[in-house]
PDB file of C-alpha atoms in Angstrom:
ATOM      1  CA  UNK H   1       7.877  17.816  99.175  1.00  0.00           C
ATOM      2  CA  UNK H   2       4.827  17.707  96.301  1.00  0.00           C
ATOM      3  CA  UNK H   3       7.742  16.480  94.123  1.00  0.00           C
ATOM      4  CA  UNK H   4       9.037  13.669  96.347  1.00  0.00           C
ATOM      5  CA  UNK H   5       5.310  12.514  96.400  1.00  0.00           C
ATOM      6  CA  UNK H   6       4.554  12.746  92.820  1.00  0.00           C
ATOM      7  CA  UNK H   7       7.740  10.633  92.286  1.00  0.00           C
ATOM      8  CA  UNK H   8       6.657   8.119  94.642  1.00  0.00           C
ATOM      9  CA  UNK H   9       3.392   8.053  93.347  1.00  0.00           C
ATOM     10  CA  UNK H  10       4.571   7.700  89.792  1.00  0.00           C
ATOM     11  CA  UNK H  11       7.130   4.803  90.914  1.00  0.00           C
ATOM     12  CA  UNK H  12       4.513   3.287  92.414  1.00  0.00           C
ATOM     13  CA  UNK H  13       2.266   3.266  89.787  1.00  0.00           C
ATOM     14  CA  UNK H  14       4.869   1.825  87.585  1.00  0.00           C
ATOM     15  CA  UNK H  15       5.602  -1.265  89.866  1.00  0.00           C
ATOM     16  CA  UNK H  16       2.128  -1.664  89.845  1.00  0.00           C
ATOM     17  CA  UNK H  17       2.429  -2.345  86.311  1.00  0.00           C
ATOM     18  CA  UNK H  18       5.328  -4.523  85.998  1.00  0.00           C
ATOM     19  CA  UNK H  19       4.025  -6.647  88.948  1.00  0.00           C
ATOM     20  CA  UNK H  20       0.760  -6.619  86.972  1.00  0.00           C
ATOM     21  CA  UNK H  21       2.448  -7.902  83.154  1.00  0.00           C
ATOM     22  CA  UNK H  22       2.070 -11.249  83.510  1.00  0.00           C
ATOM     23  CA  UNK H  23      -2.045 -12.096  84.103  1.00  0.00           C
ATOM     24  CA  UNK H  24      -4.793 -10.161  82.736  1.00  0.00           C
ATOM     25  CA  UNK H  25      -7.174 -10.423  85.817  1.00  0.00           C
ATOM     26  CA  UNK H  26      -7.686  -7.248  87.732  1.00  0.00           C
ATOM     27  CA  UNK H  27      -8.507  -5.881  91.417  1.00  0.00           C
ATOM     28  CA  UNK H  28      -7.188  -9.152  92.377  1.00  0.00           C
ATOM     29  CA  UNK H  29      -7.140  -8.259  96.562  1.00  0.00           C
ATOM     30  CA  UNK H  30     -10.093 -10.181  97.312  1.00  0.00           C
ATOM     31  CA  UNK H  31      -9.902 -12.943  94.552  1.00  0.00           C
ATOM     32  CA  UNK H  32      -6.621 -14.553  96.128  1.00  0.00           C
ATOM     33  CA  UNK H  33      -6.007 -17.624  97.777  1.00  0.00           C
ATOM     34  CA  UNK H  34      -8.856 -19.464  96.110  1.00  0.00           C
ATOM     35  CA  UNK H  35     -11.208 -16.216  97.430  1.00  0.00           C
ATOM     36  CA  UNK H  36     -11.804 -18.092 100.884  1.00  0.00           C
ATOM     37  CA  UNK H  37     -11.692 -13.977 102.003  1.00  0.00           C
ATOM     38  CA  UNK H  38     -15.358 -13.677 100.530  1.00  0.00           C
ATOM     39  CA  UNK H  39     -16.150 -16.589 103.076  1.00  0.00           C
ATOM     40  CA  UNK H  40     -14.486 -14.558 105.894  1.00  0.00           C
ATOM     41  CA  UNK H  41     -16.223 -11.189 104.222  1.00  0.00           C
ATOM     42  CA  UNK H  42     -19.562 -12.793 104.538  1.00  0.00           C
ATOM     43  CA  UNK H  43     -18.790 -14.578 107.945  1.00  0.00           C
ATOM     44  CA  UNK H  44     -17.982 -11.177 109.389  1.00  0.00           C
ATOM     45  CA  UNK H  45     -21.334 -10.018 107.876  1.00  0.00           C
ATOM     46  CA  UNK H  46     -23.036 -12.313 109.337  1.00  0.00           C
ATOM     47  CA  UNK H  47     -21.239 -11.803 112.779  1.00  0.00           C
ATOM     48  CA  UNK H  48     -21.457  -8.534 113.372  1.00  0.00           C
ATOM     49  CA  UNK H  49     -25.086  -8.374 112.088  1.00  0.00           C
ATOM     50  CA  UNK H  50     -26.051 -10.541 115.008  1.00  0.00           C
ATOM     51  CA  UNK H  51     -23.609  -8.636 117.209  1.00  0.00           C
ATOM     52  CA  UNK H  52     -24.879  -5.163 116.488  1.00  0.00           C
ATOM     53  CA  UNK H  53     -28.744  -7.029 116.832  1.00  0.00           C
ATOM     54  CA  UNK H  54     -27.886  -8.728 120.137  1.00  0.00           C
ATOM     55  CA  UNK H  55     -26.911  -5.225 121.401  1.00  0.00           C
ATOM     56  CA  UNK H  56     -30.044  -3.535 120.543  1.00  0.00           C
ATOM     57  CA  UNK H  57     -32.187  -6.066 122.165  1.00  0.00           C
ATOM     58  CA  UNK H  58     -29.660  -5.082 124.916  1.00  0.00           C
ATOM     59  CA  UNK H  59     -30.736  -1.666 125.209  1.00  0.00           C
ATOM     60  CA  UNK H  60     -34.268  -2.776 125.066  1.00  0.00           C
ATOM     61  CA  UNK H  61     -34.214  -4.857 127.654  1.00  0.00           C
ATOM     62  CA  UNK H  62     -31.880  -2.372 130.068  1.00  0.00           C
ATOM     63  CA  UNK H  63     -34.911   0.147 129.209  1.00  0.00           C
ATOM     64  CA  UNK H  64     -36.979  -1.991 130.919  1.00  0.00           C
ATOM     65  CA  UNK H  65     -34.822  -2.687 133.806  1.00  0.00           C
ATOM     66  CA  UNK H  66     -34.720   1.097 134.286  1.00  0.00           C
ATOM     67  CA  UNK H  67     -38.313   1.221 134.031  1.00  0.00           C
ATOM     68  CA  UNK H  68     -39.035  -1.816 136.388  1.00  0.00           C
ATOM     69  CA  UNK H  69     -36.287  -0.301 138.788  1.00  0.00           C
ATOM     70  CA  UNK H  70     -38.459   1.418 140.723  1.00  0.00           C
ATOM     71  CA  UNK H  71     -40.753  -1.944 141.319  1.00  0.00           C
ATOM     72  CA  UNK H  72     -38.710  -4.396 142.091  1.00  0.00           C
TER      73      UNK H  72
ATOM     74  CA  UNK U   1     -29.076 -24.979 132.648  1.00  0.00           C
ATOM     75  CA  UNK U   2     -30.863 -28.373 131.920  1.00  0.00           C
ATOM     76  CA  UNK U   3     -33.963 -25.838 130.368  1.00  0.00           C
ATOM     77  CA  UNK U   4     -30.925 -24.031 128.088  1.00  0.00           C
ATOM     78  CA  UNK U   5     -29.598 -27.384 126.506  1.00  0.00           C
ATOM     79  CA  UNK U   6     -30.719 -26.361 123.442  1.00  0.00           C
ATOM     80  CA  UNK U   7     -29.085 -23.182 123.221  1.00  0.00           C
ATOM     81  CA  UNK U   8     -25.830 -25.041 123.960  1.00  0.00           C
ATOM     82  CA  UNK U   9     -26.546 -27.426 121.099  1.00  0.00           C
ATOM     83  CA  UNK U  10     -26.916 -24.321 118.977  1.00  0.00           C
ATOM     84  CA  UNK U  11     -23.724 -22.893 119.903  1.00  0.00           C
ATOM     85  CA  UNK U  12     -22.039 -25.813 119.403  1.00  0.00           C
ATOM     86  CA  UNK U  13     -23.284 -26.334 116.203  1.00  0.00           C
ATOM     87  CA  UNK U  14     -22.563 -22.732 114.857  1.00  0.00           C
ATOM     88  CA  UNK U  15     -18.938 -22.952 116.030  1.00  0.00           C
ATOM     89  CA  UNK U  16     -19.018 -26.160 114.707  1.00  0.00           C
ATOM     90  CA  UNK U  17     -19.763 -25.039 111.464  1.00  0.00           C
ATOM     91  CA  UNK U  18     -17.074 -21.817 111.543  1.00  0.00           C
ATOM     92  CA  UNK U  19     -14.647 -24.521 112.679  1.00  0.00           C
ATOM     93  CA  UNK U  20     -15.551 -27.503 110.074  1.00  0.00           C
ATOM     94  CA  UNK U  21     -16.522 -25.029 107.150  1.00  0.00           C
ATOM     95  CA  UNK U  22     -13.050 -23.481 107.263  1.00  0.00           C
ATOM     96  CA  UNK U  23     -10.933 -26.412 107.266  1.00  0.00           C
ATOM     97  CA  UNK U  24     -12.189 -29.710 105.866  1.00  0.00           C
ATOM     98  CA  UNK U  25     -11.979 -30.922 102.271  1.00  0.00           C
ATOM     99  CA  UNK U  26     -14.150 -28.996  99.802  1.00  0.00           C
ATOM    100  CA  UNK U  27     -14.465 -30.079  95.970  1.00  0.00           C
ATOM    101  CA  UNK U  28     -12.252 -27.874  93.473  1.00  0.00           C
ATOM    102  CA  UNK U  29     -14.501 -25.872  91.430  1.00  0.00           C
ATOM    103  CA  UNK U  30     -13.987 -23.479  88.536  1.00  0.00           C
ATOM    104  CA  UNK U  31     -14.932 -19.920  89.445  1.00  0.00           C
ATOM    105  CA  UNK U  32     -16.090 -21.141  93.054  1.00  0.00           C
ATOM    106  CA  UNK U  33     -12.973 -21.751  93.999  1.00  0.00           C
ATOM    107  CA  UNK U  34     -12.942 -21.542  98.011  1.00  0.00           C
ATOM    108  CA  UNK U  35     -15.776 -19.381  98.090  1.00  0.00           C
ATOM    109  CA  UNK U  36     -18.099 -22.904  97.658  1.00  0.00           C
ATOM    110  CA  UNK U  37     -17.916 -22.761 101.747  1.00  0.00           C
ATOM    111  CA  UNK U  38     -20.008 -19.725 102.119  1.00  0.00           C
ATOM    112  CA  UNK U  39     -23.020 -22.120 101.461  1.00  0.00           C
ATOM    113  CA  UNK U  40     -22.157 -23.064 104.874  1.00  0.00           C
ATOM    114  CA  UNK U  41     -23.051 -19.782 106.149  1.00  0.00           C
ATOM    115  CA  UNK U  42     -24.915 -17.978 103.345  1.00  0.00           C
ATOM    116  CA  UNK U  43     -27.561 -20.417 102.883  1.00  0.00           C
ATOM    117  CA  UNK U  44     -28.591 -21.029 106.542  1.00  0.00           C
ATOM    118  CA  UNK U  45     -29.367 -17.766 106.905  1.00  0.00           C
ATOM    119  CA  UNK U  46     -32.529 -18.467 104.377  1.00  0.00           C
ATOM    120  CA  UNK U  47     -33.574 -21.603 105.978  1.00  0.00           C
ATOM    121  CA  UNK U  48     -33.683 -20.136 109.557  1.00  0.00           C
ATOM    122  CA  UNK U  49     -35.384 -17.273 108.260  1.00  0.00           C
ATOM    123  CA  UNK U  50     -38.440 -19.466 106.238  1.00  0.00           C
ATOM    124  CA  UNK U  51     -38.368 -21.730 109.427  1.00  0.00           C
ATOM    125  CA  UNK U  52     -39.170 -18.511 111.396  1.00  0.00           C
ATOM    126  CA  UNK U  53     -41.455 -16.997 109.026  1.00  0.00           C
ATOM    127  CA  UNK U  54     -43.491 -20.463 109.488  1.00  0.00           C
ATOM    128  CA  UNK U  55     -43.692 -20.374 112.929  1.00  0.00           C
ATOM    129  CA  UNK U  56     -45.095 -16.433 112.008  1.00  0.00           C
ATOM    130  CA  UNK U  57     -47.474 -17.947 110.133  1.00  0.00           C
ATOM    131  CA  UNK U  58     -48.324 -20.658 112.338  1.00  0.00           C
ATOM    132  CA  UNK U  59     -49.189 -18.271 115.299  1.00  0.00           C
ATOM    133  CA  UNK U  60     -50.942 -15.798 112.781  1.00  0.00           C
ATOM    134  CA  UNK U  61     -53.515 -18.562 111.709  1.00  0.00           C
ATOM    135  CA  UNK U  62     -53.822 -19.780 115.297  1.00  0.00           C
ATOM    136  CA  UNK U  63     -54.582 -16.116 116.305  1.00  0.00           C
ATOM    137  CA  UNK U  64     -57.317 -15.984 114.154  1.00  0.00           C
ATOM    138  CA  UNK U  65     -59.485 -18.914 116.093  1.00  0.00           C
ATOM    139  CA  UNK U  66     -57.999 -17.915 119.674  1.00  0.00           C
ATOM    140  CA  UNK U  67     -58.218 -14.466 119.546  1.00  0.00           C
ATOM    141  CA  UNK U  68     -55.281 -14.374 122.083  1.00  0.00           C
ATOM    142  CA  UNK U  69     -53.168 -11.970 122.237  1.00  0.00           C
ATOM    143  CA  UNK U  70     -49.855 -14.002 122.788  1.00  0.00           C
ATOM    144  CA  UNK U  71     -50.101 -15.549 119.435  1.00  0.00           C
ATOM    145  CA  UNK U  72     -50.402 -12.047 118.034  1.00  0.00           C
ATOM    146  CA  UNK U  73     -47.362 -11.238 119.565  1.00  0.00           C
ATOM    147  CA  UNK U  74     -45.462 -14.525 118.747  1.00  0.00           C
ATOM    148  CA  UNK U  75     -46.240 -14.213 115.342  1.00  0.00           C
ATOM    149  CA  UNK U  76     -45.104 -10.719 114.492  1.00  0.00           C
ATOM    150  CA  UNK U  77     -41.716 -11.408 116.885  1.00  0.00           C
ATOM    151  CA  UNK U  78     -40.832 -14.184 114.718  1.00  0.00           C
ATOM    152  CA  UNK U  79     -41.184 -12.573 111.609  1.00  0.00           C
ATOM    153  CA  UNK U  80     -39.130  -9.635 112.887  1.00  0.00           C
ATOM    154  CA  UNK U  81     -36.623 -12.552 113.886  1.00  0.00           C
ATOM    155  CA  UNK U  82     -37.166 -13.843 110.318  1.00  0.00           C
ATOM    156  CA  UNK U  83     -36.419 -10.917 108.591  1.00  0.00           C
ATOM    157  CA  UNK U  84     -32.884 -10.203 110.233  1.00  0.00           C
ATOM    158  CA  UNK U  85     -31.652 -13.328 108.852  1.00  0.00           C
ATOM    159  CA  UNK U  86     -33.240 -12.757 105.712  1.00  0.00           C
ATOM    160  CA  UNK U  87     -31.027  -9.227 105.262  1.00  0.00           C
ATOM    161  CA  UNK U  88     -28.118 -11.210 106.538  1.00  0.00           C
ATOM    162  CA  UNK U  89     -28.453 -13.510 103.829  1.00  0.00           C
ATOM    163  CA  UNK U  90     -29.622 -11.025 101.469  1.00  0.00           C
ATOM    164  CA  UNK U  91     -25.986  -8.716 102.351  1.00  0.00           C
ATOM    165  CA  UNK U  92     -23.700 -12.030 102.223  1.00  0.00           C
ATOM    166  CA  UNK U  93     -25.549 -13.300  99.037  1.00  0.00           C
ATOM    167  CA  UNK U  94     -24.729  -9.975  97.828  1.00  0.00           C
ATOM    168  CA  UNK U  95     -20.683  -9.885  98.131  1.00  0.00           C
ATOM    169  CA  UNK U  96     -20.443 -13.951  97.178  1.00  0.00           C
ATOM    170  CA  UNK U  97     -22.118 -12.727  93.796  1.00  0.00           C
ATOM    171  CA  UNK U  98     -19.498  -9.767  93.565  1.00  0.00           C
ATOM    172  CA  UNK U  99     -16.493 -11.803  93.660  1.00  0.00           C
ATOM    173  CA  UNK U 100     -18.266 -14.635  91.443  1.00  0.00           C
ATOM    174  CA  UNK U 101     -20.805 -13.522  89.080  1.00  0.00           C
ATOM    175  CA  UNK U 102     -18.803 -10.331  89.164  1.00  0.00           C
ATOM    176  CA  UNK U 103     -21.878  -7.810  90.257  1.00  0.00           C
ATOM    177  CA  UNK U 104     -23.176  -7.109  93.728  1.00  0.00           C
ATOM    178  CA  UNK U 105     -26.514  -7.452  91.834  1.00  0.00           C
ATOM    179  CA  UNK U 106     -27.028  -9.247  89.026  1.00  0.00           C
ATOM    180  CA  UNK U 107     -30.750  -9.200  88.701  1.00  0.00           C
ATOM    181  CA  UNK U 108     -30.693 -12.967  88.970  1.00  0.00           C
ATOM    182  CA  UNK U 109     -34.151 -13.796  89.331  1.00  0.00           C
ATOM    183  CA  UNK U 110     -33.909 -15.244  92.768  1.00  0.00           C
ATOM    184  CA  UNK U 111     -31.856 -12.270  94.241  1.00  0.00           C
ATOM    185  CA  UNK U 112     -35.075  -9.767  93.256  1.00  0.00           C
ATOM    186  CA  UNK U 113     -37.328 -12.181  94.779  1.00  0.00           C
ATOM    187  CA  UNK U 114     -35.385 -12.590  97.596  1.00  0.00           C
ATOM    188  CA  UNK U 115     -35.629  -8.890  97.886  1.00  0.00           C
ATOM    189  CA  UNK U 116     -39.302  -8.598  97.060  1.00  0.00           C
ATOM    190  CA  UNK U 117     -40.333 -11.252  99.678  1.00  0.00           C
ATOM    191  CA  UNK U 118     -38.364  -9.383 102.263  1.00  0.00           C
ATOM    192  CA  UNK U 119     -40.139  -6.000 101.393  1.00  0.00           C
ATOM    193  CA  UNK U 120     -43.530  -8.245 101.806  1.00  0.00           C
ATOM    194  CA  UNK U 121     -42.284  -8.439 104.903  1.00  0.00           C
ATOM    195  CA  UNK U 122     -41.518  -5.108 105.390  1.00  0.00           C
ATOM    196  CA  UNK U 123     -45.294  -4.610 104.320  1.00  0.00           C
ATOM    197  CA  UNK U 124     -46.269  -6.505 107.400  1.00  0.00           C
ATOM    198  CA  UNK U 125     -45.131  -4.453 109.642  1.00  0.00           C
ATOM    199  CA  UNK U 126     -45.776  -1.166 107.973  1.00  0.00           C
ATOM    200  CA  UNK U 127     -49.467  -2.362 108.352  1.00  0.00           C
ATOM    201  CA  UNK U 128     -49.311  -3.216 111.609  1.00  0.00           C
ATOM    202  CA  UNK U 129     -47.950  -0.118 112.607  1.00  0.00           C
ATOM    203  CA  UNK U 130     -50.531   1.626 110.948  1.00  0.00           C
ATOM    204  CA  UNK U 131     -52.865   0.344 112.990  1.00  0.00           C
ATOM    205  CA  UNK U 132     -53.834   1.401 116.114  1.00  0.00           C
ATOM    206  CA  UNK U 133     -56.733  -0.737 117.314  1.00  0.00           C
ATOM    207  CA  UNK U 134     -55.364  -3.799 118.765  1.00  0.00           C
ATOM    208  CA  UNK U 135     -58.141  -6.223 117.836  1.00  0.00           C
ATOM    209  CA  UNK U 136     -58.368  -4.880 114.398  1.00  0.00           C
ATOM    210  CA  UNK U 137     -54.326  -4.745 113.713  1.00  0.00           C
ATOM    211  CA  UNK U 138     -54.417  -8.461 115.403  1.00  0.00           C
ATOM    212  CA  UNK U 139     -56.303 -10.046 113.121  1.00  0.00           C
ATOM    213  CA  UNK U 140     -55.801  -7.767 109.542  1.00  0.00           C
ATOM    214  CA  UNK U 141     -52.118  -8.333 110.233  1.00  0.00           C
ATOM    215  CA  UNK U 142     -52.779 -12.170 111.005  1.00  0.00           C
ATOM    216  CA  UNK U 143     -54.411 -12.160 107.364  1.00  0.00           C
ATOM    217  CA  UNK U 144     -51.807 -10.197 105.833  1.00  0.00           C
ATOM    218  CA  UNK U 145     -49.333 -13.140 107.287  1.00  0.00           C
ATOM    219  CA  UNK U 146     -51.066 -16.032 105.568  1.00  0.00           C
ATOM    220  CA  UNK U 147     -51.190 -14.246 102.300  1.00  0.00           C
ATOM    221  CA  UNK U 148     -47.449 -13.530 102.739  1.00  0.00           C
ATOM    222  CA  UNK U 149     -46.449 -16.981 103.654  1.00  0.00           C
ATOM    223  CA  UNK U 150     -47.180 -18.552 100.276  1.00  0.00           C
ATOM    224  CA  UNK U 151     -46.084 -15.426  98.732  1.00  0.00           C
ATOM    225  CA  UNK U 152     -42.987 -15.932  99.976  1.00  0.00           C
ATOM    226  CA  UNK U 153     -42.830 -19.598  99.190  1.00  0.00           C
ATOM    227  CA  UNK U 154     -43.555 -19.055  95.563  1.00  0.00           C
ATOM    228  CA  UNK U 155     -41.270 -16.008  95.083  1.00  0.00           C
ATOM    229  CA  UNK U 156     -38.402 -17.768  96.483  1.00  0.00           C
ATOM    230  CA  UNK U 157     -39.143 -21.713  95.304  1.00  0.00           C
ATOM    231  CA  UNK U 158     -41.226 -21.888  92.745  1.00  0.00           C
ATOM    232  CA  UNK U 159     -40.400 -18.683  90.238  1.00  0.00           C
ATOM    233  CA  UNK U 160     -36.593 -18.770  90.477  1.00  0.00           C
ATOM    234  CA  UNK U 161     -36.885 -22.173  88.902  1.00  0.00           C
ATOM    235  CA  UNK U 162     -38.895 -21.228  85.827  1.00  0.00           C
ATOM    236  CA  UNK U 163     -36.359 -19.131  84.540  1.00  0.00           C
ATOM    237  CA  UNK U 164     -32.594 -19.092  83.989  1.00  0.00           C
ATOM    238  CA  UNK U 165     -31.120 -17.908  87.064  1.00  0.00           C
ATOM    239  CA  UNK U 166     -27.218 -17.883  88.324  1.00  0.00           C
ATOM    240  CA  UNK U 167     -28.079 -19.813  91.507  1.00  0.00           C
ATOM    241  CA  UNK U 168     -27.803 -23.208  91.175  1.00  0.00           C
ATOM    242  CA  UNK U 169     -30.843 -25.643  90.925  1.00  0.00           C
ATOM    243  CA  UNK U 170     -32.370 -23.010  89.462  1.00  0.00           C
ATOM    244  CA  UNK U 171     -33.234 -23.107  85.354  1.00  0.00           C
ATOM    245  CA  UNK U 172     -30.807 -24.869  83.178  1.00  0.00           C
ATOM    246  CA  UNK U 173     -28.136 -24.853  86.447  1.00  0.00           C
ATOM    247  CA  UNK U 174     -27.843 -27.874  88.129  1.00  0.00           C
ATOM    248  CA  UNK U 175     -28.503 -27.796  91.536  1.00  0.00           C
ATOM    249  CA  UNK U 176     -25.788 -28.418  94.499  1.00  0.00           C
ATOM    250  CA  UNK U 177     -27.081 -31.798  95.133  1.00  0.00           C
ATOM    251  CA  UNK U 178     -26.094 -33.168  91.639  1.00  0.00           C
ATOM    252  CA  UNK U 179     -22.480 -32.616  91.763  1.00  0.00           C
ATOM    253  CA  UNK U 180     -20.878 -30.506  94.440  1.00  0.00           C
ATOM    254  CA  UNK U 181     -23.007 -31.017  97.684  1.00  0.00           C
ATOM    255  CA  UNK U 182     -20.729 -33.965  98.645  1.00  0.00           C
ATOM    256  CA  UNK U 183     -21.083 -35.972 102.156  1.00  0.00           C
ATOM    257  CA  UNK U 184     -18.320 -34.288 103.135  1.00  0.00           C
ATOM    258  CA  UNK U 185     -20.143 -30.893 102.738  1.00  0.00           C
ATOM    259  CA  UNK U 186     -23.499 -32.397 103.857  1.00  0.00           C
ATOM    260  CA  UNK U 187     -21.412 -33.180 107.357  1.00  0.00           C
ATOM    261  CA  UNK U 188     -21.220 -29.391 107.647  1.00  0.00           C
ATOM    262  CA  UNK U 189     -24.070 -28.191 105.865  1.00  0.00           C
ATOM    263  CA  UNK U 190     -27.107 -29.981 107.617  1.00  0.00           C
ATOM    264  CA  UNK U 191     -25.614 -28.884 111.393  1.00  0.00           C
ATOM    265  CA  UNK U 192     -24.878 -25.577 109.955  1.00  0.00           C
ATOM    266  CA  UNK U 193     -28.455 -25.321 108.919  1.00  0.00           C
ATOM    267  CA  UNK U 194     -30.094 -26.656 112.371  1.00  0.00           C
ATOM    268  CA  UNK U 195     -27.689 -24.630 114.577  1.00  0.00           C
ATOM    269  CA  UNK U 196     -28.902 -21.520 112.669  1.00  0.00           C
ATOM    270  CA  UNK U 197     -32.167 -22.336 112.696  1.00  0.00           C
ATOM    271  CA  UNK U 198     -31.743 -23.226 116.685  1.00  0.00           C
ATOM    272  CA  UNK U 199     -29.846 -19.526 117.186  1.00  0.00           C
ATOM    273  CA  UNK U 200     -33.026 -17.890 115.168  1.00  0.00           C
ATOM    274  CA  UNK U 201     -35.463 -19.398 117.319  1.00  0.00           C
ATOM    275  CA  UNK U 202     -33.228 -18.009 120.062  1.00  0.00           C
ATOM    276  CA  UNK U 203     -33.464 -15.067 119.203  1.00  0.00           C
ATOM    277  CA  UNK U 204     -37.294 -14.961 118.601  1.00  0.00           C
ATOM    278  CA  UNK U 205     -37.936 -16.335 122.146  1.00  0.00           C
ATOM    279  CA  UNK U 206     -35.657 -13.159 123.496  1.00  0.00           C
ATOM    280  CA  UNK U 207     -37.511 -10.918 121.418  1.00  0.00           C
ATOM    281  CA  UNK U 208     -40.888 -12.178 122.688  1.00  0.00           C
ATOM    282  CA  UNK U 209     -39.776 -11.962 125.699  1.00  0.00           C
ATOM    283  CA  UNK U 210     -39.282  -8.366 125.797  1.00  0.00           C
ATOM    284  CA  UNK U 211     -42.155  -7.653 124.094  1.00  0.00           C
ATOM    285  CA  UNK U 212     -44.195  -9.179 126.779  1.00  0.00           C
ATOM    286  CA  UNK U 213     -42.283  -7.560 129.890  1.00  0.00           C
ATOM    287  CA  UNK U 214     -42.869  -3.847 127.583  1.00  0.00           C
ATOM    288  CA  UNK U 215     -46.693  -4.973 127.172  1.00  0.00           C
ATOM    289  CA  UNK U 216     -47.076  -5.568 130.901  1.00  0.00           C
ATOM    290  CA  UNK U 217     -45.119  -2.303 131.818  1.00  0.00           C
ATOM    291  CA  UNK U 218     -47.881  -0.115 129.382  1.00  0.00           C
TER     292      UNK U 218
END
C-alpha cells in the first residue's frame, strides 16, 4: 500500500513539473483568470464578517427578549 | 416600510455593486489585472467606517455641552460600528496586497496606520471600560473621541502621503483618479461607497438600539 502511495506521490510530483516547464510564476491557484478570485476572496470576507456580526447582535437582542419575557 | 426606504436603497445599492462590480468593463492593468474591482468593495469599507467614526465624534462633542446620556451612547455605538468595517477593510486590504504586492503585509505606510488608527480605537474602548463612573467615563471618553478623530484623519490622510507608499495617490504613486478611476468605475464606485456607508449606519442604529433596551432592563 505505502508503495502504491509513494508512487503516486512521486508521479504526481513529476506532472507537476512538466505541467509547470513552460512559465516561471509559482503558486499560481489564486493568480488565474486575471485574479478576479482575490475579488471573490475579499467579497466573502467582507460577507461573512457582516454575517457572523449580524448574528451576534442576534444573540444580543434574543438575550433581551428572554429577559423582557417575563414583562411583556 | 415607508420609515425603512432607506435601508432598501442600501440594499439595493450593495447588490448593485456585487452585481455591476463583477461584470462591467474594467481598464486592463499590469499587475492589477481583475483584482482593480476590489476597490469596489475594499475601499468602502474605509469610507463607511470614517463616516461612522464622524458621527462618533459628532455625538462625543455634543455630549460634552448636553450632558445627555443618549449622545454618550450614540457615540461609542458608532464607533464600535466604525471599527467592524475598519477590520473588514483592514482583512480584505490584507489578501488584495498578497496576491499583488506579494505580502499580506508590506509595511506600506498606510497599512500600519490603518492599523494604528484602529488600535486608537481599540484605546477608546479599553478606557471606557475602565471606567466605572458613568459621568466621569461619559465625558473622559467623549475627550478621548475628539483627540482620536483627527488622529485618525492624519494617520490615514495626511502621513501616507508624505512618504512612498504602495497605495496609490500616495507618494510618488499616482492616485486612482489620474488614470484608472474611469466613469465607468465611478458608476460603481460612488453607489458602492453610499450603499456601504447607508448599511454602516444600519448597523449603528441596531446597535444603539440594543444598547438602549439593555440600559433600560439594568
Amino acid at each position: 500500500m505505502k508503495k502504491i502511495a509513494s508512487i503516486f506521490i512521486l508521479l504526481f510530483a513529476a506532472l507537476n513539473l512538466f505541467a509547470q516547464n513552460n512559465d516561471i510564476e509559482m503558486a499560481d491557484a489564486l493568480r488565474q483568470n486575471g485574479k478576479i478570485y482575490i475579488v471573490v476572496i475579499c467579497i466573502v470576507i467582507i460577507l461573512a464578517g457582516l454575517l457572523f456580526y449580524l448574528f451576534t447582535l442576534d444573540k444580543r437582542l434574543k438575550m433581551l427578549e428572554k429577559k423582557s419575557g417575563g414583562k411583556n | 416600510m415607508r420609515k425603512n426606504w432607506w435601508k432598501i436603497l442600501a440594499s439595493v445599492l450593495v447588490i448593485y455593486t456585487a452585481i455591476a462590480g463583477l461584470l462591467l468593463n474594467v481598464p486592463r492593468l499590469a499587475i492589477l489585472n481583475e483584482s482593480i474591482r476590489n476597490l469596489y468593495f475594499h475601499v468602502p469599507m474605509w469610507f463607511a467606517m470614517i463616516v461612522l467614526f464622524t458621527i462618533s465624534v459628532f455625538y462625543s462633542i455634543k455630549s460634552l455641552s448636553s450632558q445627555s446620556e443618549v449622545d454618550d451612547l450614540k457615540a461609542v455605538e458608532s464607533a464600535n460600528a466604525g471599527i467592524i468595517f475598519g477590520l473588514l477593510g483592514l482583512i480584505t486590504g490584507a489578501v488584495w496586497a498578497k496576491f499583488t504586492w506579494g505580502q499580506f503585509w508590506s509595511f506600506d505606510p498606510k497599512q500600519n496606520f490603518a492599523a494604528i488608527s484602529i488600535l486608537l480605537y481599540f484605546a477608546y474602548f479599553i478606557l471606557r471600560n475602565a471606567i466605572d463612573e458613568e459621568q466621569k467615563r461619559a465625558k473622559i471618553a467623549a475627550i478621548y473621541n475628539i483627540f482620536a478623530f483627527p488622529m485618525m484623519v492624519v494617520l490615514l490622510f495626511v502621513l501616507p502621503r508624505l512618504q512612498d507608499s504602495l497605495h496609490p495617490g500616495n507618494g510618488g504613486n499616482p492616485g486612482f483618479n489620474s488614470y484608472d478611476l474611469d466613469s465607468k468605475m465611478r458608476a460603481v464606485f460612488y453607489p458602492a461607497c453610499l450603499g456601504w456607508i447607508i448599511i454602516g449606519y444600519w448597523v449603528y442604529t441596531i446597535r444603539l438600539r440594543i444598547k438602549t433596551l439593555e440600559n433600560k432592563q439594568l
